[in-house]
Amino acid sequence: MTWREWKKKLSELLEIPNDVMLNLPRIVLMGNLQAFIENHRGILEYTPRIVRIGIEEGELEITGENLILRNILPDEICVEGMIKTITFK
């Protein structure tokens, strides 16, 4: 059993949400106009067409048009604009 599998089983046993126990990003979309990303590791790249955000196991890439960073907090980032794709890399 890997460390990740062990932590997942433990989170189920203790009824702790997986995103907390496994350090997973929580992504909330408001249509295709706004994305809230919690539990991030910072901005890796930012242009009006692409936003790359560090996460525990790689990065999250958001592509679209007229993308802006509305909030950049230690625990949350808000990306606004016409979002076309969200990809885990």
PDB file of C-alpha atoms in Angstrom:
ATOM      1  CA  MET A   1       0.000   0.000   0.000  1.00  0.00           C
ATOM      2  CA  THR A   2       1.424   3.372  -1.005  1.00  0.00           C
ATOM      3  CA  TRP A   3       1.586   6.388   1.305  1.00  0.00           C
ATOM      4  CA  ARG A   4      -1.195   8.095  -0.679  1.00  0.00           C
ATOM      5  CA  GLU A   5      -3.462   5.037  -0.441  1.00  0.00           C
ATOM      6  CA  TRP A   6      -2.779   4.816   3.283  1.00  0.00           C
ATOM      7  CA  LYS A   7      -3.690   8.485   3.786  1.00  0.00           C
ATOM      8  CA  LYS A   8      -6.877   8.001   1.747  1.00  0.00           C
ATOM      9  CA  LYS A   9      -7.960   5.046   3.888  1.00  0.00           C
ATOM     10  CA  LEU A  10      -7.156   7.013   7.039  1.00  0.00           C
ATOM     11  CA  SER A  11      -9.186  10.008   5.844  1.00  0.00           C
ATOM     12  CA  GLU A  12     -12.159   7.705   5.192  1.00  0.00           C
ATOM     13  CA  LEU A  13     -11.814   6.096   8.611  1.00  0.00           C
ATOM     14  CA  LEU A  14     -11.587   9.455  10.397  1.00  0.00           C
ATOM     15  CA  GLU A  15     -14.179  11.036   8.078  1.00  0.00           C
ATOM     16  CA  ILE A  16     -11.780  13.802   7.051  1.00  0.00           C
ATOM     17  CA  PRO A  17     -12.322  15.207   3.525  1.00  0.00           C
ATOM     18  CA  ASN A  18      -9.842  13.804   0.967  1.00  0.00           C
ATOM     19  CA  ASP A  19      -8.801  17.257  -0.238  1.00  0.00           C
ATOM     20  CA  VAL A  20      -7.593  18.108   3.273  1.00  0.00           C
ATOM     21  CA  MET A  21      -5.841  14.822   4.009  1.00  0.00           C
ATOM     22  CA  LEU A  22      -4.278  14.354   0.560  1.00  0.00           C
ATOM     23  CA  ASN A  23      -3.416  18.026  -0.118  1.00  0.00           C
ATOM     24  CA  LEU A  24      -5.641  18.064  -3.207  1.00  0.00           C
ATOM     25  CA  PRO A  25      -6.686  21.310  -4.849  1.00  0.00           C
ATOM     26  CA  ARG A  26     -10.324  22.301  -4.495  1.00  0.00           C
ATOM     27  CA  ILE A  27     -11.648  23.906  -7.682  1.00  0.00           C
ATOM     28  CA  VAL A  28     -14.992  25.699  -7.821  1.00  0.00           C
ATOM     29  CA  LEU A  29     -16.237  26.866 -11.231  1.00  0.00           C
ATOM     30  CA  MET A  30     -18.819  29.546 -11.785  1.00  0.00           C
ATOM     31  CA  GLY A  31     -19.840  28.609 -15.310  1.00  0.00           C
ATOM     32  CA  ASN A  32     -16.934  29.289 -17.636  1.00  0.00           C
ATOM     33  CA  LEU A  33     -16.324  32.795 -16.263  1.00  0.00           C
ATOM     34  CA  GLN A  34     -14.669  32.234 -12.889  1.00  0.00           C
ATOM     35  CA  ALA A  35     -12.560  29.569 -11.170  1.00  0.00           C
ATOM     36  CA  PHE A  36     -11.638  29.498  -7.472  1.00  0.00           C
ATOM     37  CA  ILE A  37      -8.637  27.304  -6.679  1.00  0.00           C
ATOM     38  CA  GLU A  38      -7.842  26.445  -3.070  1.00  0.00           C
ATOM     39  CA  ASN A  39      -4.783  24.597  -1.746  1.00  0.00           C
ATOM     40  CA  HIS A  40      -2.391  25.827  -4.430  1.00  0.00           C
ATOM     41  CA  ARG A  41       1.394  26.233  -4.485  1.00  0.00           C
ATOM     42  CA  GLY A  42       1.545  29.574  -6.312  1.00  0.00           C
ATOM     43  CA  ILE A  43       1.408  31.046  -9.808  1.00  0.00           C
ATOM     44  CA  LEU A  44       3.834  29.475 -12.314  1.00  0.00           C
ATOM     45  CA  GLU A  45       2.805  31.445 -15.409  1.00  0.00           C
ATOM     46  CA  TYR A  46       0.299  34.169 -16.137  1.00  0.00           C
ATOM     47  CA  THR A  47      -0.804  35.681 -19.450  1.00  0.00           C
ATOM     48  CA  PRO A  48      -4.262  36.778 -20.661  1.00  0.00           C
ATOM     49  CA  ARG A  49      -4.543  33.367 -22.415  1.00  0.00           C
ATOM     50  CA  ILE A  50      -2.969  30.943 -19.911  1.00  0.00           C
ATOM     51  CA  VAL A  51      -2.645  30.625 -16.146  1.00  0.00           C
ATOM     52  CA  ARG A  52      -0.480  27.845 -14.709  1.00  0.00           C
ATOM     53  CA  ILE A  53      -0.836  27.185 -10.993  1.00  0.00           C
ATOM     54  CA  GLY A  54       1.343  24.893  -8.894  1.00  0.00           C
ATOM     55  CA  ILE A  55      -0.454  22.125  -6.999  1.00  0.00           C
ATOM     56  CA  GLU A  56       0.769  19.274  -4.777  1.00  0.00           C
ATOM     57  CA  GLU A  57       1.270  16.795  -7.621  1.00  0.00           C
ATOM     58  CA  GLY A  58       2.198  18.998 -10.567  1.00  0.00           C
ATOM     59  CA  GLU A  59       0.332  21.907 -12.006  1.00  0.00           C
ATOM     60  CA  LEU A  60      -3.087  23.097 -13.065  1.00  0.00           C
ATOM     61  CA  GLU A  61      -3.338  24.871 -16.428  1.00  0.00           C
ATOM     62  CA  ILE A  62      -6.266  27.158 -17.224  1.00  0.00           C
ATOM     63  CA  THR A  63      -6.582  28.419 -20.794  1.00  0.00           C
ATOM     64  CA  GLY A  64      -9.002  30.948 -22.191  1.00  0.00           C
ATOM     65  CA  GLU A  65      -9.324  34.574 -23.210  1.00  0.00           C
ATOM     66  CA  ASN A  66      -8.975  37.782 -21.210  1.00  0.00           C
ATOM     67  CA  LEU A  67      -7.925  35.843 -18.096  1.00  0.00           C
ATOM     68  CA  ILE A  68      -7.189  37.925 -15.028  1.00  0.00           C
ATOM     69  CA  LEU A  69      -6.232  37.037 -11.472  1.00  0.00           C
ATOM     70  CA  ARG A  70      -8.919  38.548  -9.270  1.00  0.00           C
ATOM     71  CA  ASN A  71      -7.598  37.300  -5.921  1.00  0.00           C
ATOM     72  CA  ILE A  72      -4.220  35.889  -4.989  1.00  0.00           C
ATOM     73  CA  LEU A  73      -4.281  34.758  -1.386  1.00  0.00           C
ATOM     74  CA  PRO A  74      -2.060  32.229   0.401  1.00  0.00           C
ATOM     75  CA  ASP A  75      -4.884  29.673   0.310  1.00  0.00           C
ATOM     76  CA  GLU A  76      -6.987  30.736  -2.708  1.00  0.00           C
ATOM     77  CA  ILE A  77      -6.666  32.107  -6.236  1.00  0.00           C
ATOM     78  CA  CYS A  78      -9.560  33.421  -8.324  1.00  0.00           C
ATOM     79  CA  VAL A  79      -9.183  33.412 -12.122  1.00  0.00           C
ATOM     80  CA  GLU A  80     -11.746  35.327 -14.174  1.00  0.00           C
ATOM     81  CA  GLY A  81     -12.307  35.570 -17.919  1.00  0.00           C
ATOM     82  CA  MET A  82     -13.590  33.307 -20.677  1.00  0.00           C
ATOM     83  CA  ILE A  83     -12.298  29.916 -19.449  1.00  0.00           C
ATOM     84  CA  LYS A  84     -11.941  27.292 -22.179  1.00  0.00           C
ATOM     85  CA  THR A  85      -9.998  24.420 -20.554  1.00  0.00           C
ATOM     86  CA  ILE A  86      -8.680  23.299 -17.198  1.00  0.00           C
ATOM     87  CA  THR A  87      -5.966  20.639 -17.366  1.00  0.00           C
ATOM     88  CA  PHE A  88      -4.003  18.738 -14.733  1.00  0.00           C
ATOM     89  CA  LYS A  89      -0.361  18.261 -15.732  1.00  0.00           C
TER      90      LYS A  89
END
